[in-house]
Amino acid sequence: MASLKVGENREINTDLIQKAYSLAVKAHNKSSQKSYILEKTGGSSYVIFSFPGYWSENDWYDGEPFGETKINLDLFPSLRSIGIDEHAKVNKVFLQRFVDKISRNQDFRKEAKNEKKQIVFTGHSTGGSVSTLATIWFLEKYWRSDASATSPLCLTFGCPLTGNHIFSHALRREQWAPYFIHFVMRYDIVPRILLAPISSIKHEFQPILQFLNPKSTRASTNTPPEASNFYTNVMKNASSMASHAACSLMGNTNLLLETMTNFTTLSPYKPFGTFVFCTGNRKLVILSNPDAILQLLSYSFQLDNEAECLDVAQRSLQQHFSYGNELKDCFNKLDALLLESLEKLPLSADSTTASSDITTINAALKDLGLSIRARLCLCAAGELEKRKIGNKNSIDLKKADIAMKYLEDYKLSCGRQGLGCYDAFKIQKSTEDFEANVKRLELAGIWDEIIEMLKRYDLPDAFEGEKKWIDLGTKYRRLVEPLDIANFYRHLKNDVTGPYTEKGRPNRYKCTQRWLEHAQRMPAGSCGESCFWADVEELRIKNSSKEGFAPFKDKVLQLEEQAKKWINDKVLDKDVLMENSTFMVWWKKQPETHKLASCIKDIEGFKITSV
Amino acid sequence: MGTETSSFETSEMLATFLASTPLLSESWRLCNISNTSTPRGFLAEQIGDVGYIAFSGIQTVGNSEEPSCRNLVPLMESDGNALFIALHRLNEGEEPVMVHAGLLQLFLSMHSSTSFQNQMLALKEKSKSIVITGHSLGGTIATLCTLWLLSYFQSISSPLQVLCITFGSPMLGNESLSKAVLRERWGGNFCNVVSKHDIMPRMLFAPQASFTQLHFLLQYWHLSMNCPRFGMLAQLHDEDKAEIFRLVLCHLEVIAQAGEEVAKSLFWPLGSYLFCSEEGAICVDNAVSVIKMMHLLLMTGCPYSCVEDHLKYGDYVEKVSLQYLNQESFMQADIPESSYESGVAISLQSLGIYSQETVARPVKDCLKTARRMGLRPNLNAAKLAVSLAKINPYRAQIEWYKASCDESDDHMGYYDCFKLRDNSKKGAKVNMNRHKLASFWNNVIKMLDNNELPYDFNRRAKWVNTSQFYKLLVEPLDIAEYYRTGMHRDKGHYLKHGRERRYEIFDRWWRERKVSVDENNKRSKLASLTQDSCFWARVEEAREWLDNIRSESDPRKLAFLWENINAFEKYARKLVDNMEVSRDVLLKNSSYNLWVEEWSKLKSQLKKFSPQFPDYVNGEVVP
């Protein structure tokens, strides 16, 4: 039984791949009746769900020039960047199709849920996009909560791009990207179509889809006359997208680049998962770096010379259906090249002195038609990945500085002197308080730098999923945010900007809070314990106005509930309860009747004060 | 982050990206139409969301009797209607912004025509972005037009985007102009397409060629642009071509070799340059590198090509616009192993000079310099963030100082404490910190002026907020020092004569920052820092007025002083009422409080002596 190596320790049975393809094609034929087919073969270790494709213009583009929309976070809560809270984008029609026909389909839900064997989702063409979404849905819904289950697998063939860079980022962060394997023929145009805005292919798209539709009764197997224009338009947009991406990858700093982006609309889509490129002469080239794949989609699509334009244009349509034969041939004599360490790729195709490894790589790259410029772009993608890892290593080294020992000691020493560190810091009487402030500023500097890197996606995608950083962030937030709040209200910044939580809260705390909430699957905003002091301050300000207690009763009750919960959970420090803390002083001023009935009156510390 | 630099040469990649968009070919198409159908004018067209304006390359500059070709005029003085107001700001020690006199006149007269105004209005209404373009002289007018639009859009905070694309156009102005453009972060809005040998964009590096030669040259070009066949009517003598070629090359060489240190050229490149050849194109933005490239590429030309190349932009544009389809075929066998060197090799090949060793080597150096200059901003920003963290404690110490002064028993507040400080260690330390902070921020401004920081630096919240906080906290100390050392007697008052430029820049950052709508929070307590950092400077001036009023006898001057004092009182009271002052302002012995006391004393005295006094204070009731 042969298997295809698609990554370190990852192999896929070639029979499974071929079977998946035949089912993916089969799904097209039955499609109008069923929105998916489920194949269970006795004796095998897997079951296969396959999804049909759709073939009208409206099945591709809706609304935006590239047909994208914000992802539905109810169904796909992980498809976003956590800290900065940017939502992924996905093709609107593909998403709609999945929601209407699959996720609301009771049969499908039941069958997917009860399956004990490995589930393989597959699809050809747009069916591949639906199978992608089905896989992510399954991962979110079932697999995440059941770590012992077998991971699903998604195999697509000639599948269009489906999501944007955050889509890709999120899958890599969740460590799900390896479950997606996309097969792409060198010239198949379908995976490239969404690199072009609908406006640029408006005239040709309908007849081309007509030709691609396996259900349409074609008069002949001849490609339509629009093929050439269609090819050049898609190629042009792919090139635009790739050269723009390459400028960024390679660190171009010309301001013109920025201006230009306002004058052109570039496709938002970005590859994810592992791509297996079929060179067309029984070789396979495999890679998983999304930036590199994007470059490859463009460069391998170029012409060797102008004369072959018509020929390539025709092939770009025909190859969409030749996965079966091509894969069969490839698997007969498995000649697959796993492209890793892209930054070390040989640039010159003709070095004679090269080792045999390099000769193999060169041969494969040549079969994909990769020029030296293309190779440079792949290198740049590799370098970027390396640089991100370097960035992470360098902030890992700063962990010692972030250790916050000084502030922990400060907190203890405040406690010994009978005033919580929040209040001590707010009063800023002693040199210790001053030193603590300097330390706070230092830490803020380090964290702000990390957040900046996150914003620019300059850290490895996996970063926001790393437990040690989530823990460190939480510790930092709980220890230092109260000091920031103290500083904020000490300087009355609420008068300038408005309440801390709404207007003054630094991103470093918002981000780290979201990390924890995402890691623990808690609803957004539920880990706000580090903002407790800000809530107290705001309520204190409102409460001291003429209107008295009554209008704020609900708020007070809510605050007390939260305080109780957080104190019990040990996420809020006991210094809140010290006799002269801002909180206690405020609480004591509340009406007696309220205090006697308060939910926190029995907590240690309150007993002393309640009469 | 950190010090690692990217190991790629990208000037060719950027050119590829440019060429893959429709902008170049559409612009050229319109330039071409404008050359043939609207000589001495322009045309406008809407393509999708993008509005285009193309200025014809056929323009008559100035009085044909007068060889005013290289005349520069200060932009500020010729710009009566303040069309270029954003470029009016002068930097100390810098030459004023100068532009080509004849072309400015040409643009101003076009600008004032109703046809221009109407078409512009129509474009602005329909477009999301505007491309302004022109061939030859038309491109230079396009540059002026773009500067005007950018200036105008900035003043009304319009989101419309503007891009200027010129083809073989002469330079517009001096180095101060291109610096001012960089300072406004407009460097990325200009793309000048220059073919390998075209002499026109290089012409102004040389002093006036023989007027007749130039006249014939322009005539030949104009006729050819208008209709290629007409060119035959005005062929230039070979000797004349050779003469012009030699002259320009020779002057360009002197300037190119002088480098950055001694800018000997009157004219200076502005924005990015897209150099194109039969083989491809590259895009460079560093001005010194641009000049060198202009020189090196011209060296590979000849008297014939330097004239003809000016008419070949159509071919070049078509060539680069179709590049995307094909894999580039690298002719040479010896591809360098390093990724950087390979990128350079591709660039050289795109310029068609890969095998011309004498030119290739200096071009390599040029690209290297340009890349190094380009990488600096981000590296600098990262370094600045680190040094900011290091100087933050100095600021914290000043905060500490303020708090302790504000609470001390002499009830003076930190402004007066600092102004009247003795030789104590505390005061000296604060003064030292003040200097350290000032030099840090001056350095930031200097880097920004030299375009050594990222273009959006002044829009990053971190820097806007930090600079604002710095300004509110420390500027009062600067004012205190100014009046403490009696500078106001030598130089005049702080507000007009002593305020450091950095504070004005920070004011602008703060004004231009993104603010949400609901920022009208009523303060419940005094601000922690007085919100007008110049408050104390105004107090000092008011003090002087008050002193003067006692000795002044000229009724007109007296009235003027009253007016000023009233205005100040009103201003200060509003600030206090809105709680926008910090507590130190209202302390018993603060300069402000003393002033208020003295002022009311004076008022009551005056009231006793002169019954008509209330007239002076605008009917305000005096106790």
CSV table of C-alpha atoms in Angstrom, one decimal, chain A residues 249-589:
chain,number,residue,atom,x,y,z
A,249,LEU,CA,7.6,39.5,1.7
A,250,MET,CA,10.9,41.0,0.5
A,251,GLY,CA,10.5,44.1,2.7
A,252,ASN,CA,10.1,46.7,0.0
A,253,THR,CA,9.8,50.1,1.7
A,254,ASN,CA,8.8,52.3,-1.2
A,255,LEU,CA,5.8,54.5,-0.2
A,256,LEU,CA,4.5,54.1,-3.7
A,257,LEU,CA,3.5,50.5,-2.8
A,258,GLU,CA,1.1,51.8,-0.2
A,259,THR,CA,-0.4,54.4,-2.5
A,260,MET,CA,-0.9,51.8,-5.3
A,261,THR,CA,-2.9,49.5,-3.1
A,262,ASN,CA,-5.5,52.3,-3.0
A,263,PHE,CA,-5.7,52.3,-6.7
A,264,THR,CA,-6.0,48.6,-7.3
A,265,THR,CA,-8.2,46.0,-5.8
A,266,LEU,CA,-6.3,42.9,-4.8
A,267,SER,CA,-7.8,39.6,-4.0
A,268,PRO,CA,-8.2,39.0,-0.3
A,269,TYR,CA,-7.9,35.2,-0.6
A,270,LYS,CA,-4.9,33.3,0.7
A,271,PRO,CA,-4.1,29.6,0.6
A,272,PHE,CA,-4.0,27.4,3.7
A,273,GLY,CA,-3.1,23.8,4.4
A,274,THR,CA,-0.9,21.7,2.3
A,275,PHE,CA,-0.8,22.0,-1.5
A,276,VAL,CA,0.2,19.2,-3.8
A,277,PHE,CA,1.1,20.6,-7.2
A,278,CYS,CA,1.0,18.1,-10.1
A,279,THR,CA,3.5,19.2,-12.6
A,280,GLY,CA,1.8,17.4,-15.5
A,281,ASN,CA,4.6,15.0,-16.0
A,282,ARG,CA,4.1,12.6,-13.1
A,283,LYS,CA,5.8,14.6,-10.5
A,284,LEU,CA,4.3,16.1,-7.4
A,285,VAL,CA,5.6,19.1,-5.5
A,286,ILE,CA,4.3,19.5,-2.0
A,287,LEU,CA,4.5,22.6,0.3
A,288,SER,CA,2.6,24.2,3.2
A,289,ASN,CA,3.9,27.7,3.4
A,290,PRO,CA,0.8,29.9,2.5
A,291,ASP,CA,2.9,32.8,1.1
A,292,ALA,CA,5.0,30.4,-1.0
A,293,ILE,CA,1.9,28.6,-2.3
A,294,LEU,CA,0.4,31.9,-3.4
A,295,GLN,CA,3.5,32.7,-5.4
A,296,LEU,CA,3.5,29.3,-6.9
A,297,LEU,CA,-0.1,29.6,-8.0
A,298,SER,CA,0.9,32.6,-10.0
A,299,TYR,CA,4.3,31.7,-11.3
A,300,SER,CA,3.6,28.1,-12.3
A,301,PHE,CA,0.7,29.5,-14.3
A,302,GLN,CA,2.9,31.7,-16.5
A,303,LEU,CA,3.8,30.9,-20.1
A,304,ASP,CA,7.2,29.8,-21.3
A,305,ASN,CA,6.7,31.9,-24.3
A,306,GLU,CA,4.0,34.0,-25.9
A,307,ALA,CA,3.4,31.5,-28.6
A,308,GLU,CA,1.9,28.9,-26.3
A,309,CYS,CA,-0.8,31.3,-25.0
A,310,LEU,CA,-3.7,29.6,-26.7
A,311,ASP,CA,-2.5,26.1,-25.8
A,312,VAL,CA,-2.0,26.9,-22.2
A,313,ALA,CA,-5.4,28.7,-22.1
A,314,GLN,CA,-7.1,25.5,-23.3
A,315,ARG,CA,-5.1,23.3,-20.9
A,316,SER,CA,-6.0,25.6,-18.0
A,317,LEU,CA,-9.6,24.4,-18.5
A,318,GLN,CA,-9.0,20.8,-19.5
A,319,GLN,CA,-6.7,20.1,-16.6
A,320,HIS,CA,-9.5,20.8,-14.2
A,321,PHE,CA,-10.8,17.3,-15.0
A,322,SER,CA,-7.6,15.4,-15.4
A,323,TYR,CA,-6.9,14.7,-11.7
A,324,GLY,CA,-7.9,11.1,-11.9
A,325,ASN,CA,-5.5,10.0,-14.6
A,326,GLU,CA,-2.7,12.3,-13.5
A,327,LEU,CA,-2.8,11.1,-9.9
A,328,LYS,CA,-3.0,7.5,-11.0
A,329,ASP,CA,0.1,8.0,-13.1
A,330,CYS,CA,1.8,9.8,-10.3
A,331,PHE,CA,1.1,7.2,-7.7
A,332,ASN,CA,2.3,4.4,-9.9
A,333,LYS,CA,5.8,5.7,-9.7
A,334,LEU,CA,5.7,7.9,-6.7
A,335,ASP,CA,7.9,10.9,-7.5
A,336,ALA,CA,7.0,13.5,-4.9
A,337,LEU,CA,9.1,16.3,-3.6
A,338,LEU,CA,8.5,17.9,-0.2
A,339,LEU,CA,9.6,21.5,-0.4
A,340,GLU,CA,10.7,22.6,3.0
A,341,SER,CA,13.3,25.1,4.1
A,342,LEU,CA,12.3,27.3,1.3
A,343,GLU,CA,14.9,30.0,2.2
A,344,LYS,CA,17.6,27.6,1.1
A,345,LEU,CA,16.1,26.9,-2.3
A,346,PRO,CA,18.7,26.8,-5.1
A,347,LEU,CA,18.3,29.9,-7.2
A,348,SER,CA,20.1,28.7,-10.2
A,349,ALA,CA,18.5,26.0,-12.3
A,350,ASP,CA,21.7,25.0,-14.1
A,351,SER,CA,24.3,24.5,-11.5
A,352,THR,CA,26.2,21.5,-12.7
A,353,THR,CA,28.1,20.9,-9.5
A,354,ALA,CA,25.0,20.4,-7.5
A,355,SER,CA,24.3,17.5,-5.2
A,356,SER,CA,21.7,15.0,-6.2
A,357,ASP,CA,19.1,16.5,-3.8
A,358,ILE,CA,19.5,19.8,-5.5
A,359,THR,CA,19.2,18.2,-8.9
A,360,THR,CA,15.9,16.7,-7.9
A,361,ILE,CA,14.6,20.0,-6.6
A,362,ASN,CA,15.8,21.8,-9.7
A,363,ALA,CA,14.1,19.2,-12.0
A,364,ALA,CA,10.8,19.6,-10.1
A,365,LEU,CA,10.9,23.4,-10.1
A,366,LYS,CA,11.7,23.4,-13.8
A,367,ASP,CA,8.7,21.2,-14.4
A,368,LEU,CA,6.6,23.8,-12.7
A,369,GLY,CA,8.2,26.4,-14.9
A,370,LEU,CA,9.7,28.4,-12.0
A,371,SER,CA,12.0,31.2,-13.1
A,372,ILE,CA,14.7,32.7,-11.0
A,373,ARG,CA,12.3,35.4,-9.9
A,374,ALA,CA,9.8,32.8,-8.8
A,375,ARG,CA,12.5,31.0,-6.8
A,376,LEU,CA,13.4,34.3,-5.2
A,377,CYS,CA,9.8,34.7,-4.1
A,378,LEU,CA,9.7,31.3,-2.6
A,379,CYS,CA,12.9,32.1,-0.8
A,380,ALA,CA,11.4,35.2,0.5
A,381,ALA,CA,8.4,33.3,1.8
A,382,GLY,CA,10.8,31.0,3.6
A,383,GLU,CA,12.8,33.9,5.0
A,384,LEU,CA,9.6,35.5,6.4
A,385,GLU,CA,8.7,32.3,8.2
A,386,LYS,CA,12.2,32.1,9.6
A,387,ARG,CA,12.0,35.8,10.6
A,388,LYS,CA,8.8,35.2,12.5
A,389,ILE,CA,10.3,32.4,14.4
A,390,GLY,CA,13.3,34.6,15.1
A,391,ASN,CA,11.0,37.3,16.4
A,392,LYS,CA,9.4,34.8,18.7
A,393,ASN,CA,12.7,33.6,19.9
A,394,SER,CA,13.8,37.1,20.8
A,395,ILE,CA,10.7,37.8,22.8
A,396,ASP,CA,11.0,34.4,24.4
A,397,LEU,CA,14.3,35.6,25.7
A,398,LYS,CA,12.6,38.6,27.3
A,399,LYS,CA,10.4,36.4,29.4
A,400,ALA,CA,12.9,36.8,32.2
A,401,ASP,CA,12.3,40.6,32.2
A,402,ILE,CA,8.6,40.0,32.1
A,403,ALA,CA,9.0,37.8,35.3
A,404,MET,CA,7.4,40.7,37.2
A,405,LYS,CA,9.3,39.8,40.4
A,406,TYR,CA,9.7,43.4,41.4
A,407,LEU,CA,6.0,44.1,41.2
A,408,GLU,CA,5.1,40.9,43.0
A,409,ASP,CA,7.3,42.0,45.9
A,410,TYR,CA,5.9,45.5,45.7
A,411,LYS,CA,2.4,44.1,46.1
A,412,LEU,CA,3.4,42.0,49.1
A,413,SER,CA,5.1,45.0,50.7
A,414,CYS,CA,2.0,47.1,50.1
A,415,GLY,CA,-0.1,44.5,51.8
A,416,ARG,CA,2.2,44.4,54.8
A,417,GLN,CA,1.7,48.2,55.2
A,418,GLY,CA,-2.0,47.8,55.3
A,419,LEU,CA,-2.9,49.3,52.0
A,420,GLY,CA,-3.5,47.3,48.8
A,421,CYS,CA,-1.2,47.9,46.0
A,422,TYR,CA,-3.9,49.5,43.9
A,423,ASP,CA,-4.5,52.2,46.5
A,424,ALA,CA,-0.9,52.6,47.4
A,425,PHE,CA,0.0,53.1,43.8
A,426,LYS,CA,-2.8,55.5,43.3
A,427,ILE,CA,-1.5,57.7,46.1
A,428,GLN,CA,2.1,57.4,45.0
A,429,LYS,CA,3.6,58.5,48.3
A,430,SER,CA,6.7,56.5,48.7
A,431,THR,CA,9.8,55.9,46.5
A,432,GLU,CA,8.7,52.3,46.2
A,433,ASP,CA,5.5,53.5,44.4
A,434,PHE,CA,7.6,55.5,42.1
A,435,GLU,CA,9.9,52.6,41.3
A,436,ALA,CA,6.9,50.4,40.7
A,437,ASN,CA,5.6,53.0,38.2
A,438,VAL,CA,8.9,52.9,36.3
A,439,LYS,CA,8.7,49.1,36.3
A,440,ARG,CA,5.2,49.3,35.0
A,441,LEU,CA,6.3,51.5,32.2
A,442,GLU,CA,9.1,49.1,31.3
A,443,LEU,CA,6.7,46.1,31.1
A,444,ALA,CA,4.3,48.1,29.1
A,445,GLY,CA,7.1,48.8,26.6
A,446,ILE,CA,7.8,45.1,26.2
A,447,TRP,CA,4.2,44.1,25.9
A,448,ASP,CA,3.3,46.9,23.5
A,449,GLU,CA,6.1,45.7,21.3
A,450,ILE,CA,4.6,42.2,21.3
A,451,ILE,CA,1.2,43.5,20.5
A,452,GLU,CA,2.6,45.6,17.6
A,453,MET,CA,4.2,42.4,16.2
A,454,LEU,CA,0.9,40.6,16.5
A,455,LYS,CA,-0.8,43.4,14.6
A,456,ARG,CA,1.6,43.1,11.8
A,457,TYR,CA,1.4,39.3,11.8
A,458,ASP,CA,5.2,39.3,12.5
A,459,LEU,CA,5.0,36.4,14.9
A,460,PRO,CA,4.4,32.7,14.0
A,461,ASP,CA,0.8,31.9,13.5
A,462,ALA,CA,0.9,29.5,16.4
A,463,PHE,CA,1.9,32.2,18.9
A,464,GLU,CA,-1.5,33.1,20.3
A,465,GLY,CA,-2.2,29.4,21.0
A,466,GLU,CA,0.9,28.9,23.1
A,467,LYS,CA,0.0,28.0,26.7
A,468,LYS,CA,3.1,29.5,28.3
A,469,TRP,CA,2.4,32.9,26.7
A,470,ILE,CA,-1.3,32.8,27.5
A,471,ASP,CA,-0.4,32.1,31.2
A,472,LEU,CA,2.2,34.8,31.3
A,473,GLY,CA,-0.2,37.2,29.7
A,474,THR,CA,-2.8,36.4,32.3
A,475,LYS,CA,-0.4,36.8,35.1
A,476,TYR,CA,0.8,40.1,33.8
A,477,ARG,CA,-2.8,41.3,33.3
A,478,ARG,CA,-3.9,40.5,36.8
A,479,LEU,CA,-0.9,41.9,38.4
A,480,VAL,CA,-0.2,45.1,36.4
A,481,GLU,CA,-3.5,46.2,35.0
A,482,PRO,CA,-4.7,47.4,38.4
A,483,LEU,CA,-1.7,49.7,38.5
A,484,ASP,CA,-2.6,51.1,35.0
A,485,ILE,CA,-6.1,51.7,36.3
A,486,ALA,CA,-4.7,53.4,39.4
A,487,ASN,CA,-2.5,55.6,37.2
A,488,PHE,CA,-5.5,56.3,34.9
A,489,TYR,CA,-7.7,57.5,37.7
A,490,ARG,CA,-4.9,59.2,39.6
A,491,HIS,CA,-4.4,61.4,36.5
A,492,LEU,CA,-8.1,61.8,36.0
A,493,LYS,CA,-7.8,60.6,32.5
A,494,ASN,CA,-11.4,59.6,32.6
A,495,ASP,CA,-12.2,63.3,32.4
A,496,VAL,CA,-10.3,63.5,29.1
A,497,THR,CA,-11.1,60.3,27.4
A,498,GLY,CA,-14.0,58.7,29.2
A,499,PRO,CA,-14.2,55.6,31.3
A,500,TYR,CA,-11.1,53.3,31.4
A,501,THR,CA,-12.7,50.2,30.2
A,502,GLU,CA,-14.3,51.8,27.2
A,503,LYS,CA,-11.7,54.4,26.2
A,504,GLY,CA,-8.5,54.1,28.1
A,505,ARG,CA,-7.8,50.4,28.2
A,506,PRO,CA,-4.5,49.5,26.5
A,507,ASN,CA,-4.5,46.8,23.8
A,508,ARG,CA,-2.0,44.8,25.8
A,509,TYR,CA,-4.6,43.9,28.3
A,510,LYS,CA,-7.5,43.5,25.8
A,511,CYS,CA,-5.3,41.0,23.8
A,512,THR,CA,-4.1,39.0,26.7
A,513,GLN,CA,-7.7,38.7,28.1
A,514,ARG,CA,-8.9,37.4,24.7
A,515,TRP,CA,-6.1,34.9,24.7
A,516,LEU,CA,-7.3,33.4,27.9
A,517,GLU,CA,-11.0,33.5,26.9
A,518,HIS,CA,-10.3,31.8,23.7
A,519,ALA,CA,-8.1,29.1,25.2
A,520,GLN,CA,-10.7,28.3,27.8
A,521,ARG,CA,-13.7,28.6,25.5
A,522,MET,CA,-15.2,31.3,27.6
A,523,PRO,CA,-17.5,33.9,26.2
A,524,ALA,CA,-16.0,37.2,25.2
A,525,GLY,CA,-15.6,39.7,28.0
A,526,SER,CA,-16.0,37.1,30.8
A,527,CYS,CA,-12.4,37.4,32.1
A,528,GLY,CA,-12.6,41.1,33.0
A,529,GLU,CA,-11.4,40.6,36.6
A,530,SER,CA,-8.4,42.7,36.0
A,531,CYS,CA,-10.7,45.7,35.2
A,532,PHE,CA,-12.4,45.3,38.6
A,533,TRP,CA,-10.9,48.5,39.9
A,534,ALA,CA,-12.0,50.5,36.9
A,535,ASP,CA,-15.6,49.3,37.5
A,536,VAL,CA,-15.3,50.4,41.1
A,537,GLU,CA,-14.0,53.8,40.1
A,538,GLU,CA,-16.7,54.4,37.6
A,539,LEU,CA,-19.4,53.4,39.9
A,540,ARG,CA,-17.9,55.5,42.7
A,541,ILE,CA,-18.0,58.6,40.5
A,542,LYS,CA,-21.6,58.0,39.4
A,543,ASN,CA,-22.6,57.0,42.8
A,544,SER,CA,-21.3,60.1,44.5
A,545,SER,CA,-23.4,62.3,42.3
A,546,LYS,CA,-26.7,63.8,43.6
A,547,GLU,CA,-28.9,61.0,42.2
A,548,GLY,CA,-28.0,58.7,45.1
A,549,PHE,CA,-28.1,55.0,45.2
A,550,ALA,CA,-31.3,54.0,43.5
A,551,PRO,CA,-30.5,54.6,39.8
A,552,PHE,CA,-27.3,52.5,40.1
A,553,LYS,CA,-28.7,49.7,42.1
A,554,ASP,CA,-28.4,47.1,39.3
A,555,LYS,CA,-24.8,48.1,38.6
A,556,VAL,CA,-23.9,47.8,42.3
A,557,LEU,CA,-25.5,44.4,42.5
A,558,GLN,CA,-23.7,43.3,39.4
A,559,LEU,CA,-20.3,44.5,40.7
A,560,GLU,CA,-20.9,42.7,44.0
A,561,GLU,CA,-21.8,39.5,42.2
A,562,GLN,CA,-18.7,39.7,40.2
A,563,ALA,CA,-16.5,40.5,43.1
A,564,LYS,CA,-17.8,37.6,45.0
A,565,LYS,CA,-17.2,35.2,42.1
A,566,TRP,CA,-13.8,36.5,41.4
A,567,ILE,CA,-12.7,36.4,45.0
A,568,ASN,CA,-13.9,32.8,45.3
A,569,ASP,CA,-12.2,31.9,42.1
A,570,LYS,CA,-9.1,33.4,43.5
A,571,VAL,CA,-8.5,35.6,40.4
A,572,LEU,CA,-9.1,38.8,42.3
A,573,ASP,CA,-6.8,39.7,45.1
A,574,LYS,CA,-7.8,39.9,48.7
A,575,ASP,CA,-6.3,43.4,49.0
A,576,VAL,CA,-9.6,44.6,47.5
A,577,LEU,CA,-11.0,43.8,51.0
A,578,MET,CA,-8.5,45.7,53.0
A,579,GLU,CA,-10.1,48.2,55.3
A,580,ASN,CA,-9.1,51.4,53.5
A,581,SER,CA,-9.3,50.2,50.0
A,582,THR,CA,-11.1,52.3,47.5
A,583,PHE,CA,-13.6,49.5,47.2
A,584,MET,CA,-14.3,49.1,50.9
A,585,VAL,CA,-14.5,52.8,51.5
A,586,TRP,CA,-17.0,53.1,48.8
A,587,TRP,CA,-19.0,50.0,49.8
A,588,LYS,CA,-19.3,51.3,53.3
A,589,LYS,CA,-21.0,54.4,52.1
